[in-house]
Short mmCIF file of C-alpha atoms and ligand atoms in Angstrom, two decimals:
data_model
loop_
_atom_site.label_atom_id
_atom_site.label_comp_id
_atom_site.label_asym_id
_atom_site.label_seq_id
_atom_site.Cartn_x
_atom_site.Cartn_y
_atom_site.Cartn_z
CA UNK A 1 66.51 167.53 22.47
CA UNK A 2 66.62 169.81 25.28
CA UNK A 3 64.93 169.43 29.18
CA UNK A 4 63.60 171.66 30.75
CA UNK A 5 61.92 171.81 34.36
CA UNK A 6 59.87 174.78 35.43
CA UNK A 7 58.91 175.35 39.25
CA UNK A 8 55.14 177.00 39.49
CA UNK A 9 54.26 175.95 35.83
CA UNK A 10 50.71 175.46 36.64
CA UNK A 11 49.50 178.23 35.74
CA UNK A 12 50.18 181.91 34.62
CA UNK A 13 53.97 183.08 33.25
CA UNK A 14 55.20 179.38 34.27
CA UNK A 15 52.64 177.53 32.44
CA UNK A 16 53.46 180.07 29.41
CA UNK A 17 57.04 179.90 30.26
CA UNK A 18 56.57 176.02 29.18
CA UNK A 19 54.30 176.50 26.44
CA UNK A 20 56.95 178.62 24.44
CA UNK A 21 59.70 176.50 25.59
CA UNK A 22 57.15 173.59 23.88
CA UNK A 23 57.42 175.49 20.46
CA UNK A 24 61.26 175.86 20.48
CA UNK A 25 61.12 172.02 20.76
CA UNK A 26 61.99 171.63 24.21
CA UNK A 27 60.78 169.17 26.30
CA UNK A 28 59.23 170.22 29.75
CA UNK A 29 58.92 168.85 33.60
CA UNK A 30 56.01 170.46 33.91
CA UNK A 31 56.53 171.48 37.94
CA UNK A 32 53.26 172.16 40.12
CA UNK A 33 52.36 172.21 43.83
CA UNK A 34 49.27 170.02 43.06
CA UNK A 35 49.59 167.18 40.81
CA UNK A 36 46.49 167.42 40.04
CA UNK A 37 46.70 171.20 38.55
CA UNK A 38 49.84 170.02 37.10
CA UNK A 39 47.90 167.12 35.04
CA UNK A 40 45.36 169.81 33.69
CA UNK A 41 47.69 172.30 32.67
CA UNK A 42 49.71 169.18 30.76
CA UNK A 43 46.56 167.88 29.38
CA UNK A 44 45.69 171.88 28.04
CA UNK A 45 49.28 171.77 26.18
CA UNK A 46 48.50 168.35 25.16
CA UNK A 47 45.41 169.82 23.28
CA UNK A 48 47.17 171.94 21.87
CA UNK A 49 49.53 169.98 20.24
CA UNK A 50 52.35 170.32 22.28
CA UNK A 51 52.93 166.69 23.70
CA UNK A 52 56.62 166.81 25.00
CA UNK A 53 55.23 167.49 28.25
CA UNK A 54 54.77 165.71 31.91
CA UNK A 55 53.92 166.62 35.05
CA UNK A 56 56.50 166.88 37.96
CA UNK A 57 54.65 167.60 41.85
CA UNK A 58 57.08 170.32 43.38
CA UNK A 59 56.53 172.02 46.29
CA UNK A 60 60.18 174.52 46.68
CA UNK A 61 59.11 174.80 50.26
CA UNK A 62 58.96 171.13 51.35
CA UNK A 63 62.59 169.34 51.33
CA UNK A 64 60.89 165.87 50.59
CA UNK A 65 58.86 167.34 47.65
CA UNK A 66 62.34 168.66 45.88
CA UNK A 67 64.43 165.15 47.02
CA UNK A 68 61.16 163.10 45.24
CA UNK A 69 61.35 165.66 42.06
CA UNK A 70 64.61 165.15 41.59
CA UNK A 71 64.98 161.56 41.46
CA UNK A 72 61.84 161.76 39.44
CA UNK A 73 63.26 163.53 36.68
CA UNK A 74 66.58 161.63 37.01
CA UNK A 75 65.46 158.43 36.48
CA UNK A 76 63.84 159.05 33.26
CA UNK A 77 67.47 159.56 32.57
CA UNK A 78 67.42 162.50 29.89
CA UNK A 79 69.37 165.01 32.10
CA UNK A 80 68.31 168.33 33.04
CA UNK A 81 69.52 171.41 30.40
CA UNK A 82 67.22 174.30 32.10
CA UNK A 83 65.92 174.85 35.30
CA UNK A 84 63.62 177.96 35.69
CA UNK A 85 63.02 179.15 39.34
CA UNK A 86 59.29 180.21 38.83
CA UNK A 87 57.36 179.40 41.80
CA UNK A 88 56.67 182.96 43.93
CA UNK A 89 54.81 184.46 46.51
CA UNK A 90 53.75 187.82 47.50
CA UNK A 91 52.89 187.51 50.52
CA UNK A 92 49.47 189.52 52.54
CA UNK A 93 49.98 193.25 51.29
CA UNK A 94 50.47 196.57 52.07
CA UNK A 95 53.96 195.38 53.73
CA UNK A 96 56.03 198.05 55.82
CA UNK A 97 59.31 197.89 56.81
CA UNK A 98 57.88 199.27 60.09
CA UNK A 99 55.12 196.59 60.84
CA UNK A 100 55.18 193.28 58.44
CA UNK A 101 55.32 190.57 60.86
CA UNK A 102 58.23 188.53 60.65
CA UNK A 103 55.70 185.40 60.02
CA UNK A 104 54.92 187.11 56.35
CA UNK A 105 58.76 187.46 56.20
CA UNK A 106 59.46 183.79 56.72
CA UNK A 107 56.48 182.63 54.56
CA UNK A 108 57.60 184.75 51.62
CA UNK A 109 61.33 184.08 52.17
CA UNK A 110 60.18 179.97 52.22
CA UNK A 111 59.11 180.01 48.71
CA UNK A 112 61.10 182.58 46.92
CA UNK A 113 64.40 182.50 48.76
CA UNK A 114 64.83 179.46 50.51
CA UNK A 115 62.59 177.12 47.81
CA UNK A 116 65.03 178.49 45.01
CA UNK A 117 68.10 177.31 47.06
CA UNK A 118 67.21 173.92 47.98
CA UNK A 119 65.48 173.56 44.29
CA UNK A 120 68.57 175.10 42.76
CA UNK A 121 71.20 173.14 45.43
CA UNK A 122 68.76 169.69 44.65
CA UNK A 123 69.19 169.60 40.29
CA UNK A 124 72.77 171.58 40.20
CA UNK A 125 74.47 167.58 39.71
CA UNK A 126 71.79 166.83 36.94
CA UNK A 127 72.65 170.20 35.18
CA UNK A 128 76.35 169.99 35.51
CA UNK A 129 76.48 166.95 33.21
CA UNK A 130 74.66 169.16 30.18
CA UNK A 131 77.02 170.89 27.55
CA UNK A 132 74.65 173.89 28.16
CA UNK A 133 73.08 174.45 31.25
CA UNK A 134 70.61 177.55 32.54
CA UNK A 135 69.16 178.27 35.47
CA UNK A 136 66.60 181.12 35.18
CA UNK A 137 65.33 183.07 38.86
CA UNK A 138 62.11 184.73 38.09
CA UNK A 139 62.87 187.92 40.14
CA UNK A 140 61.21 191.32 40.56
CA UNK A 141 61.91 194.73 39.59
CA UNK A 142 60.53 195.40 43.14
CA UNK A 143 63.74 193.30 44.16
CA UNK A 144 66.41 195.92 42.19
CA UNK A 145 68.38 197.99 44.70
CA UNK A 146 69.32 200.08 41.68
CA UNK A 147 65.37 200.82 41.04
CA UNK A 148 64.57 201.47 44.22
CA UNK A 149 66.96 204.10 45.16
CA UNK A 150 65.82 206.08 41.76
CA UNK A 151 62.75 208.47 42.48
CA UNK A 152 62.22 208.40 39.11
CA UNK A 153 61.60 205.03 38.89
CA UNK A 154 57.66 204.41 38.09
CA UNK A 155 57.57 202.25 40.74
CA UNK A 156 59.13 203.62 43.12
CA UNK A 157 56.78 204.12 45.24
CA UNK A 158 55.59 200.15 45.38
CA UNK A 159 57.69 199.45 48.23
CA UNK A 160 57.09 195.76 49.61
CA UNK A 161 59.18 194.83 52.80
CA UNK A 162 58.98 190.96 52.37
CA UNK A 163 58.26 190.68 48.52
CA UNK A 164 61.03 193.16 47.71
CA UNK A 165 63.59 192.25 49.75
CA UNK A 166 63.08 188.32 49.16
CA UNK A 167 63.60 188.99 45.35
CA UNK A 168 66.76 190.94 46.46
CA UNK A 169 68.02 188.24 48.13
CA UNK A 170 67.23 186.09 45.26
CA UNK A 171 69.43 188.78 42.44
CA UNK A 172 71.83 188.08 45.46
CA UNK A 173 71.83 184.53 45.34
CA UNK A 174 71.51 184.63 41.46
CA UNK A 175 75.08 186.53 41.75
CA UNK A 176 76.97 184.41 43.80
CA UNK A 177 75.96 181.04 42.02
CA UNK A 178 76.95 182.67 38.67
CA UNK A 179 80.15 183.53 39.99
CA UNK A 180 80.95 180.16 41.27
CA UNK A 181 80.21 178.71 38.06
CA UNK A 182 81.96 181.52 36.12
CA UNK A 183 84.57 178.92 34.33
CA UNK A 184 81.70 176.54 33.35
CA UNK A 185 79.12 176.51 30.20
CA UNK A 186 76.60 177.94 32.85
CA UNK A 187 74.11 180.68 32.18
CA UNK A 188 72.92 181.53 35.67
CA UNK A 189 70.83 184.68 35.30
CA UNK A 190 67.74 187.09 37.14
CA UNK A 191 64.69 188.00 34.88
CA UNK A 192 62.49 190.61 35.44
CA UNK A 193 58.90 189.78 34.06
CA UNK A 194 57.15 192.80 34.30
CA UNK A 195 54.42 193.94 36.03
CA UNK A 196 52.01 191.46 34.32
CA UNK A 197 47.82 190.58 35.05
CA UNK A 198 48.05 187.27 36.22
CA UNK A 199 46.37 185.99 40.07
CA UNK A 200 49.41 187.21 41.50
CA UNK A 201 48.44 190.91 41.43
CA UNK A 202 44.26 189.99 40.99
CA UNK A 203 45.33 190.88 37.19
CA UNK A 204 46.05 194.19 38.09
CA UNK A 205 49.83 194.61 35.61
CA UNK A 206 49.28 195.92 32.85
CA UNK A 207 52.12 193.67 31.03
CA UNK A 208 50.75 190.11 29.39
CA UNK A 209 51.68 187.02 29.79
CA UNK A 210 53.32 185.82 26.75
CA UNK A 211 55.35 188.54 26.65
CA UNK A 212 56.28 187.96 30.32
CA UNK A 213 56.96 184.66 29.63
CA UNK A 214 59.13 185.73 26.01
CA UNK A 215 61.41 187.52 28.47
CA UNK A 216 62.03 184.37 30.75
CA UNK A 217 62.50 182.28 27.87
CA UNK A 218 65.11 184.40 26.65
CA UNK A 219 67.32 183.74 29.16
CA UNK A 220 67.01 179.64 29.18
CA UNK A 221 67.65 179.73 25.69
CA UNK A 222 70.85 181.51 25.70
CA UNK A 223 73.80 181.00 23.08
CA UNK A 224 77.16 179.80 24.76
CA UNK A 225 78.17 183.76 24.78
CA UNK A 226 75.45 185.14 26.88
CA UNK A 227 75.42 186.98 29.62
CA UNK A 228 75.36 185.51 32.87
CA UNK A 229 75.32 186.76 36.73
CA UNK A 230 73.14 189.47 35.47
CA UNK A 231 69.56 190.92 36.45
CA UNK A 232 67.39 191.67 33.05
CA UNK A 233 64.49 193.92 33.35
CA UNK A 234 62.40 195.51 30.88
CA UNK A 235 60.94 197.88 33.52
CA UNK A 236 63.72 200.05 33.96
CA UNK A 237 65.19 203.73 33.63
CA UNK A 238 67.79 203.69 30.75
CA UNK A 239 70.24 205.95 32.90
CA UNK A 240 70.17 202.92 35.98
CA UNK A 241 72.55 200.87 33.39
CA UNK A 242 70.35 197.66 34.37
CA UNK A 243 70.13 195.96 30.88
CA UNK A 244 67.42 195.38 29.16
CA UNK A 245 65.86 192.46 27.10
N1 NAP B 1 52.86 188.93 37.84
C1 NAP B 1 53.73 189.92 38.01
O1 NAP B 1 53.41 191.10 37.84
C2 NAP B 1 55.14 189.61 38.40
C3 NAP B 1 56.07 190.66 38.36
C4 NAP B 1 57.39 190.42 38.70
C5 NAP B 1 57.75 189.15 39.08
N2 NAP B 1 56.82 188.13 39.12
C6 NAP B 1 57.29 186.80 39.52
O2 NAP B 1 56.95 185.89 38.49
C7 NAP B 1 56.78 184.58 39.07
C8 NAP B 1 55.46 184.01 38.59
O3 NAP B 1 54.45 184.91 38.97
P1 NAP B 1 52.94 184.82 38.42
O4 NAP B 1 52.50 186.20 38.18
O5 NAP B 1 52.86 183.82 37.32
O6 NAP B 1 52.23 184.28 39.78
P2 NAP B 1 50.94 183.35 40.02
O7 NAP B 1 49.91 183.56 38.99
O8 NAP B 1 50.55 183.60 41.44
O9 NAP B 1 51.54 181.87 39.89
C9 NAP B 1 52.51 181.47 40.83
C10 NAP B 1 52.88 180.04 40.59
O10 NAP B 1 53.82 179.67 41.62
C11 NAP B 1 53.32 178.50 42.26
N3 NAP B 1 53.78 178.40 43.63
C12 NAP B 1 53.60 179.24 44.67
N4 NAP B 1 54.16 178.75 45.77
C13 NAP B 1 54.72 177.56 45.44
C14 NAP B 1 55.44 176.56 46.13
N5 NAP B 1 55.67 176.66 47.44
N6 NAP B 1 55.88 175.49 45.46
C15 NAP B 1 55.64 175.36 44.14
N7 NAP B 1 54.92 176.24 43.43
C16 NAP B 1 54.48 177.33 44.08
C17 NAP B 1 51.81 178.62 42.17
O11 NAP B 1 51.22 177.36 42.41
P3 NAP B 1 49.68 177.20 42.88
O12 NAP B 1 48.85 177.30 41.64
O13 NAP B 1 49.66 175.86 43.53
O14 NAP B 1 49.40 178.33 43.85
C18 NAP B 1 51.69 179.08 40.72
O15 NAP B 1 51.86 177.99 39.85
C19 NAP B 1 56.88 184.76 40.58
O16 NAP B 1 58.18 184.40 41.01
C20 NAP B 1 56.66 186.26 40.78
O17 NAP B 1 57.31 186.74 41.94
C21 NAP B 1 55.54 188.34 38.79
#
């Protein structure tokens, strides 16, 4: 069997993300801010058949909260195969280059830059020792430098200062990790969801979530040939070159 552990999972493409993962037979750390939440989203799956499931309390932006997940999840002593960097914020929007505050900067950057390093940083031993490992960032087409510099580019015009340039960083990151574990079984990759409804947006995407999800699962389930280093996104103009799932 396979493990799984899902930042965000809650709720909304995370919780999905780990009820697909459920039905492939994985089993899930069920990561949520709240234990609480985290219990009743277990307890839904659990309903639903789909028992291979706990709870793990994970805040990415509070160092203690990742040090107390990790030895968590390592002392049930089934190693770690996937880890799926979920957990995002938008931050307050419109945000302009010109005027965003560097407070909704920081507070952005906390959860989807800096909570996906320590998070990543805190279960890279656990992974190491698994004959397949993935880690899957949950990024943004709003974070694609390619995207953004192509007028024709639907959303081009959704530019978000904080948002869009934390998820850069993030492809960044995503990069540089799957280069320095190039000559390992690694599969280190940046998916695109989509513009989905979920309470991110007030349900405003027009994408769903299972399909969302589909495209996140893709990349944790990955043979030992796929791609990896890459940014997937389903969103995009075919001339950009930026693959698609
Ligand atoms: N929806 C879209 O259109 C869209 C498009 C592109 C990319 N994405 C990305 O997809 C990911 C999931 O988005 P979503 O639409 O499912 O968002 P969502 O409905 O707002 O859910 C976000 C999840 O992240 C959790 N979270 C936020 N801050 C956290 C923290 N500090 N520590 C741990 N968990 C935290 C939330 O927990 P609480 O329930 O405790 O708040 C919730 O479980 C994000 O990375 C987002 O940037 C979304």
């Amino acid at each position: 069997m396979k493990y799984a552990f899902i930042t965000g999972a809650n709720k909304s493409i995370g919780f999905e993300t780990a009820r697909q993962l459920l039905q492939q037979g994985y089993y899930v750390y069920l990561g949520s801010r709240s234990l609480e939440n985290g219990r009743q989203a277990v307890a839904q799956l659990h309903a639903e058949g789909l028992t291979q499931v706990e709870p793990v309390q994970l805040d990415v932006t509070d160092a203690a909260s990742v040090a107390a997940a990790r030895q968590a999840i390592g002392q049930k002593g089934t190693g770690l195969d996937v880890l799926i960097n979920n957990a995002g914020v938008s931050g307050a929007l419109p945000q302009t280059a010109a005027a965003t505050d560097v407070a909704t900067f920081k507070e952005v950057y906390d959860t989807n830059v800096f909570g996906v390093v320590q998070t990543t940083q805190a279960f890279l031993d656990l992974l190491r020792a698994s004959a397949e490992p993935r880690i899957v960032n949950v990024t943004s087409g709003l974070g694609s430098l390619t995207l953004h510099t192509d007028p024709s580019w639907k959303y081009y015009p959704v530019k978000t200062a904080a948002y869009g340039s934390s998820k850069a960083a993030l492809n960044m990151y995503t990069i540089v990790l799957a280069y320095e574990l190039r000559d390992t079984p690694f599969k280190v990759n940046a998916v695109d969801p989509g513009y989905t409804a979920t309470d991110f947006n007030h349900h405003s995407g027009p994408g769903t979530v299972p399909d969302a999800a589909a495209r996140v699962v893709k990349a944790a389930v990955l043979a030992p040939d796929g791609p990896t280093g890459q940014f997937f996104s389903d969103d995009n103009a075919p001339e950009t070159g930026i693959s698609a799932w």
